[in-house]
Amino acid sequence: MTGTMGFTLLAFCLPFIGALVAPFLTRLLGHNAAWPLALIPFAVFLHFLGFNADVADGRIVTGGYMWVPSYNVSFSWLIDGLSLTFLLLISGIGTLIVLYAGGYLKGHKHQGRFFSFILMFMGSMLGLVASDSFLMLFVFWELTSITSFLLIGFDHAREASRRAALQALIVTGGGGLFLLAGLLLLWDVTDVTQFSLLMSFGPEVRASPFYLAILFLMLGGAFTKSAQFPFHFWLPNAMEAPTPVSAYLHSATMVKAGVYLLMRLNPVMGATPAWETILPAFGGLTLLVGSVLAIRQTDLKLMLAYTTVASLGLLVMLTGFGSEHAIAAAALYLVAHSLFKGALFMVAGLIDHETGTRDVTKLGGLRRAMPITFLAALVAALSMGGLPPFFGFLAKEEIYTALAGGNARAIAFTSAAVIGNALMFAVAFAVALKPFLGNAVATPKQAHEGPALLWIGPVLLAVTGLAIGIFSGLAHALMTSPLASAISGIAQTVTISAVPHVGIALYLSLLTVAIGVAVFLKLNAARGAADRLIEDIGWGPDRGFDQAMRGLVRFSTRVARFTQPGLMEIYMTATFVVVALALLVPPAVYGEWPRAPVWPADMPFHELAVMVLAALGIAAVLMARNRLTAIVALGIQGFCVAMLFLLFGAPDLAFTQFMIETLSVVILALAMTRLKLTPRDHRPLREKIPDAVIAIACGLGFALFLLRVTQARFDTALTDFFNLYSKTIAHGANVVNVIIVDFRGTDTLGEIAVVMVTGLAILSLIRIRKGRRA
């Protein structure tokens, strides 16, 4: 692999390499390690920025190598308008997050570990959005769940952090299993394992009888990852993580992975009644739930977290609509949200870091002490509020253009968008204005402007949102048009500008602003109303999660107590019952019973004598008065089998049987003698009968199985193989010995290990018995 492909592979590996060196670098440089570590995502950003010209021209860049060619499994990447946008957001915002974490966690004893976790997450997210292979998408999908678990639970000494991390892992990891099943079904339906090839199978997938199954499985993965109702509860709880995590995972990257998946699948699975019903319905409901829950919060991070839930719902709703304007609106809002929400999360963390509190009701008058932070917050809020000429305004105008209409469906979803956007408008300015305006309020720490490491990120993100809005034509050509084209599957040009255009979209935008201003001015009353509404509802998914986990623990405990009571008798009985069922049920279901055996008319006397001896041995076992006699009599069967091997020309096999049978009898007899178990079975008949039935069923099952095997056509492939290669490969003339020692050497070693472990276990039991006697 050379040239661009080699550099691209290196770009995907760089964050993981950085994760390895981050702890050592932090030990040397302290919090200033953020500067060299930030060069890693910045280098990744510059590399992928080089693909912009090709992608803007409509080309798709693929690369990689085959991993398991026989199963068409590859490590490959697909870079188009959708994946490139995510790659640039992840690496670009990631650069600022690394710098921000350097200042935010200054002096923290585990700062190096944090850098390592955040870089591992970054690498996982880069791999997720660029994966062309189904398998690699799933691998990186689960890696993001694992690394986010480490980041959310970074402050592991706090129970709330541990609970939030575990909750996020269970919800998103469980959704990953749905995704895996959906990808396997897609593979089965289309016989392809790469998204670049899947794009041409849209008609086949939509016409498949498995379409709904694939859709529900994919939605299970996407909805859990992107916190759609009723799985939205894990995202706000994840605010227990340090603010750099909140700003990165839960605004610009991980929570949009589900949205990314839906956008990637839109050309293949979109434009169906199910797609255009389920996605808008759940997306609209999530938008309303998230925005209402955001209003009732007083913690700055929770206010932003719930608006993130609402924004993700809006993106899912737009993706489900699927029209040209809806796709363009989703593309615009995807980028705008990443910029203004990342900036506002950093502002919230900066306020907390410099004042000691995030409670908006206990903050005020910070504009003089923190002027740079105030400016960044205000600019980001203007974009989030959808005011011109910010990029958020373009997104909001396109949203209303896409949704507005005269039918009931359009009115319902337009109303949801107006209400949701208005409430998010109020929250945005509550975060940007409440802490900074008014009279100064005493805070736990003396408020002052943070260091450059803390404010450089929010300032750059906020200003970028303004710059893209002003230079929207260039932004559309380089970013949003290729992004919209990749989502829709056909070439699409986004043309909306920052200049307001008179029409329904502008009127709806003005209505949104008016409602938002009214809610902002009456924020306390709105918060009280939302509180009463939630209290009246009472039960919620978050409480339901705890109830489900407690129920699962209780159920698991009962199952474990039932299946693992600590009694060997129950374990052995269950084992032999399963063996009997496995042997007898399949032939009963499929009718594949063996033919009745035919007694040979000319059986030699010595063979008949061996058979009679075996029958007498069975009678001796059944009539034995104590267990020791039964064990010795049981050895008769093994010796009779060895005699048959000897009579039919297999002396090596007969010798092995003799040795194994002798050792088994000796060891068991020794154990019985030392343990002094009950010499006779004193159980009543009602307890003996079930054991007898199970024993007869197992014996009958094995007999029928062996009859069926011997009556089938003998396949000489292995015989021919060993006869051909025993001499030439293993250099042995005795085929049986060669098989045991060479071809099955590892298996033989395992058998020896089993015998050794069994002997040690018996020795331990004997010593325990001796110790108790002493």
GROMACS .gro file of N, CA, C and O in nm, residues 516-567:
model
  208
  516GLY      N    1  -3.989   3.203   2.114
  516GLY     CA    2  -3.866   3.184   2.191
  516GLY      C    3  -3.838   3.300   2.285
  516GLY      O    4  -3.799   3.280   2.401
  517VAL      N    5  -3.857   3.423   2.236
  517VAL     CA    6  -3.837   3.541   2.321
  517VAL      C    7  -3.936   3.542   2.436
  517VAL      O    8  -3.900   3.572   2.552
  518ALA      N    9  -4.061   3.507   2.408
  518ALA     CA   10  -4.163   3.504   2.513
  518ALA      C   11  -4.129   3.402   2.621
  518ALA      O   12  -4.142   3.429   2.741
  519VAL      N   13  -4.084   3.285   2.580
  519VAL     CA   14  -4.046   3.182   2.677
  519VAL      C   15  -3.923   3.226   2.756
  519VAL      O   16  -3.916   3.206   2.878
  520PHE      N   17  -3.827   3.289   2.688
  520PHE     CA   18  -3.707   3.337   2.757
  520PHE      C   19  -3.743   3.439   2.864
  520PHE      O   20  -3.690   3.436   2.976
  521LEU      N   21  -3.834   3.531   2.832
  521LEU     CA   22  -3.872   3.634   2.928
  521LEU      C   23  -3.951   3.576   3.044
  521LEU      O   24  -3.948   3.631   3.155
  522LYS      N   25  -4.022   3.467   3.022
  522LYS     CA   26  -4.098   3.401   3.128
  522LYS      C   27  -4.038   3.263   3.159
  522LYS      O   28  -4.110   3.166   3.179
  523LEU      N   29  -3.905   3.258   3.164
  523LEU     CA   30  -3.836   3.130   3.176
  523LEU      C   31  -3.872   3.058   3.306
  523LEU      O   32  -3.892   2.936   3.306
  524ASN      N   33  -3.881   3.131   3.415
  524ASN     CA   34  -3.913   3.067   3.542
  524ASN      C   35  -4.052   3.005   3.539
  524ASN      O   36  -4.075   2.894   3.588
  525ALA      N   37  -4.148   3.077   3.480
  525ALA     CA   38  -4.284   3.024   3.468
  525ALA      C   39  -4.286   2.901   3.376
  525ALA      O   40  -4.354   2.801   3.405
  526ALA      N   41  -4.211   2.909   3.267
  526ALA     CA   42  -4.204   2.795   3.175
  526ALA      C   43  -4.139   2.675   3.242
  526ALA      O   44  -4.182   2.560   3.223
  527ARG      N   45  -4.036   2.701   3.321
  527ARG     CA   46  -3.969   2.593   3.394
  527ARG      C   47  -4.065   2.528   3.492
  527ARG      O   48  -4.071   2.405   3.504
  528GLY      N   49  -4.144   2.609   3.561
  528GLY     CA   50  -4.242   2.555   3.655
  528GLY      C   51  -4.348   2.472   3.585
  528GLY      O   52  -4.389   2.366   3.634
  529ALA      N   53  -4.394   2.520   3.470
  529ALA     CA   54  -4.495   2.445   3.394
  529ALA      C   55  -4.440   2.311   3.347
  529ALA      O   56  -4.509   2.208   3.353
  530ALA      N   57  -4.316   2.311   3.298
  530ALA     CA   58  -4.254   2.186   3.255
  530ALA      C   59  -4.235   2.091   3.372
  530ALA      O   60  -4.256   1.970   3.358
  531ASP      N   61  -4.199   2.145   3.487
  531ASP     CA   62  -4.183   2.063   3.607
  531ASP      C   63  -4.315   1.995   3.643
  531ASP      O   64  -4.319   1.875   3.672
  532ARG      N   65  -4.422   2.072   3.643
  532ARG     CA   66  -4.553   2.016   3.679
  532ARG      C   67  -4.596   1.909   3.580
  532ARG      O   68  -4.654   1.806   3.618
  533LEU      N   69  -4.567   1.932   3.452
  533LEU     CA   70  -4.602   1.835   3.349
  533LEU      C   71  -4.529   1.703   3.372
  533LEU      O   72  -4.590   1.595   3.368
  534ILE      N   73  -4.399   1.710   3.397
  534ILE     CA   74  -4.319   1.589   3.418
  534ILE      C   75  -4.362   1.518   3.546
  534ILE      O   76  -4.371   1.395   3.551
  535GLU      N   77  -4.392   1.596   3.651
  535GLU     CA   78  -4.436   1.535   3.776
  535GLU      C   79  -4.572   1.468   3.759
  535GLU      O   80  -4.598   1.362   3.819
  536ASP      N   81  -4.659   1.527   3.680
  536ASP     CA   82  -4.791   1.465   3.656
  536ASP      C   83  -4.775   1.333   3.579
  536ASP      O   84  -4.848   1.237   3.604
  537ILE      N   85  -4.683   1.332   3.486
  537ILE     CA   86  -4.657   1.208   3.410
  537ILE      C   87  -4.599   1.102   3.502
  537ILE      O   88  -4.636   0.985   3.497
  538GLY      N   89  -4.505   1.144   3.588
  538GLY     CA   90  -4.447   1.053   3.688
  538GLY      C   91  -4.341   0.962   3.630
  538GLY      O   92  -4.224   1.000   3.621
  539TRP      N   93  -4.383   0.845   3.588
  539TRP     CA   94  -4.287   0.744   3.539
  539TRP      C   95  -4.221   0.789   3.409
  539TRP      O   96  -4.282   0.855   3.326
  540GLY      N   97  -4.092   0.755   3.394
  540GLY     CA   98  -4.020   0.789   3.271
  540GLY      C   99  -3.923   0.679   3.235
  540GLY      O  100  -3.897   0.586   3.313
  541PRO      N  101  -3.866   0.686   3.114
  541PRO     CA  102  -3.773   0.581   3.069
  541PRO      C  103  -3.651   0.564   3.159
  541PRO      O  104  -3.599   0.454   3.172
  542ASP      N  105  -3.603   0.674   3.219
  542ASP     CA  106  -3.486   0.662   3.306
  542ASP      C  107  -3.518   0.574   3.427
  542ASP      O  108  -3.440   0.485   3.463
  543ARG      N  109  -3.634   0.599   3.488
  543ARG     CA  110  -3.675   0.514   3.599
  543ARG      C  111  -3.702   0.372   3.548
  543ARG      O  112  -3.673   0.273   3.617
  544GLY      N  113  -3.758   0.363   3.429
  544GLY     CA  114  -3.784   0.231   3.371
  544GLY      C  115  -3.656   0.152   3.349
  544GLY      O  116  -3.656   0.029   3.365
  545PHE      N  117  -3.547   0.221   3.313
  545PHE     CA  118  -3.419   0.153   3.296
  545PHE      C  119  -3.375   0.090   3.428
  545PHE      O  120  -3.333  -0.027   3.431
  546ASP      N  121  -3.384   0.166   3.537
  546ASP     CA  122  -3.345   0.112   3.668
  546ASP      C  123  -3.434  -0.006   3.706
  546ASP      O  124  -3.386  -0.107   3.758
  547GLN      N  125  -3.565   0.005   3.679
  547GLN     CA  126  -3.655  -0.105   3.710
  547GLN      C  127  -3.621  -0.229   3.626
  547GLN      O  128  -3.625  -0.341   3.676
  548ALA      N  129  -3.587  -0.206   3.499
  548ALA     CA  130  -3.551  -0.318   3.412
  548ALA      C  131  -3.423  -0.385   3.460
  548ALA      O  132  -3.412  -0.509   3.459
  549MET      N  133  -3.325  -0.306   3.503
  549MET     CA  134  -3.200  -0.365   3.552
  549MET      C  135  -3.223  -0.442   3.682
  549MET      O  136  -3.167  -0.552   3.700
  550ARG      N  137  -3.304  -0.387   3.772
  550ARG     CA  138  -3.333  -0.461   3.895
  550ARG      C  139  -3.409  -0.590   3.864
  550ARG      O  140  -3.382  -0.695   3.923
  551GLY      N  141  -3.505  -0.582   3.772
  551GLY     CA  142  -3.578  -0.701   3.732
  551GLY      C  143  -3.487  -0.806   3.669
  551GLY      O  144  -3.501  -0.926   3.695
  552LEU      N  145  -3.393  -0.759   3.589
  552LEU     CA  146  -3.299  -0.852   3.525
  552LEU      C  147  -3.211  -0.921   3.628
  552LEU      O  148  -3.185  -1.042   3.619
  553VAL      N  149  -3.166  -0.844   3.727
  553VAL     CA  150  -3.083  -0.903   3.833
  553VAL      C  151  -3.163  -1.007   3.912
  553VAL      O  152  -3.113  -1.118   3.941
  554ARG      N  153  -3.287  -0.973   3.948
  554ARG     CA  154  -3.370  -1.069   4.022
  554ARG      C  155  -3.397  -1.195   3.939
  554ARG      O  156  -3.388  -1.308   3.990
  555PHE      N  157  -3.429  -1.176   3.812
  555PHE     CA  158  -3.455  -1.290   3.724
  555PHE      C  159  -3.330  -1.377   3.710
  555PHE      O  160  -3.338  -1.500   3.718
  556SER      N  161  -3.214  -1.312   3.691
  556SER     CA  162  -3.088  -1.387   3.677
  556SER      C  163  -3.056  -1.464   3.805
  556SER      O  164  -3.009  -1.578   3.799
  557THR      N  165  -3.084  -1.400   3.920
  557THR     CA  166  -3.058  -1.468   4.048
  557THR      C  167  -3.144  -1.593   4.062
  557THR      O  168  -3.095  -1.700   4.103
  558ARG      N  169  -3.272  -1.580   4.027
  558ARG     CA  170  -3.361  -1.695   4.037
  558ARG      C  171  -3.322  -1.806   3.940
  558ARG      O  172  -3.325  -1.925   3.975
  559VAL      N  173  -3.286  -1.768   3.818
  559VAL     CA  174  -3.242  -1.868   3.721
  559VAL      C  175  -3.116  -1.938   3.769
  559VAL      O  176  -3.102  -2.060   3.759
  560ALA      N  177  -3.022  -1.859   3.823
  560ALA     CA  178  -2.897  -1.917   3.872
  560ALA      C  179  -2.923  -2.011   3.989
  560ALA      O  180  -2.863  -2.120   3.998
  561ARG      N  181  -3.012  -1.971   4.079
  561ARG     CA  182  -3.042  -2.059   4.193
  561ARG      C  183  -3.110  -2.187   4.148
  561ARG      O  184  -3.090  -2.294   4.208
  562PHE      N  185  -3.191  -2.177   4.042
  562PHE     CA  186  -3.260  -2.295   3.992
  562PHE      C  187  -3.165  -2.388   3.916
  562PHE      O  188  -3.169  -2.510   3.932
  563THR      N  189  -3.080  -2.329   3.832
  563THR     CA  190  -2.992  -2.410   3.748
  563THR      C  191  -2.859  -2.443   3.815
  563THR      O  192  -2.791  -2.536   3.773
  564GLN      N  193  -2.821  -2.367   3.917
  564GLN     CA  194  -2.693  -2.390   3.984
  564GLN      C  195  -2.714  -2.402   4.135
  564GLN      O  196  -2.664  -2.321   4.214
  565PRO      N  197  -2.786  -2.505   4.180
  565PRO     CA  198  -2.813  -2.516   4.324
  565PRO      C  199  -2.696  -2.572   4.405
  565PRO      O  200  -2.704  -2.579   4.527
  566GLY      N  201  -2.591  -2.616   4.335
  566GLY     CA  202  -2.477  -2.670   4.408
  566GLY      C  203  -2.485  -2.819   4.433
  566GLY      O  204  -2.405  -2.874   4.509
  567LEU      N  205  -2.579  -2.890   4.370
  567LEU     CA  206  -2.596  -3.034   4.389
  567LEU      C  207  -2.551  -3.107   4.262
  567LEU      O  208  -2.607  -3.087   4.155
   0.00000   0.00000   0.00000
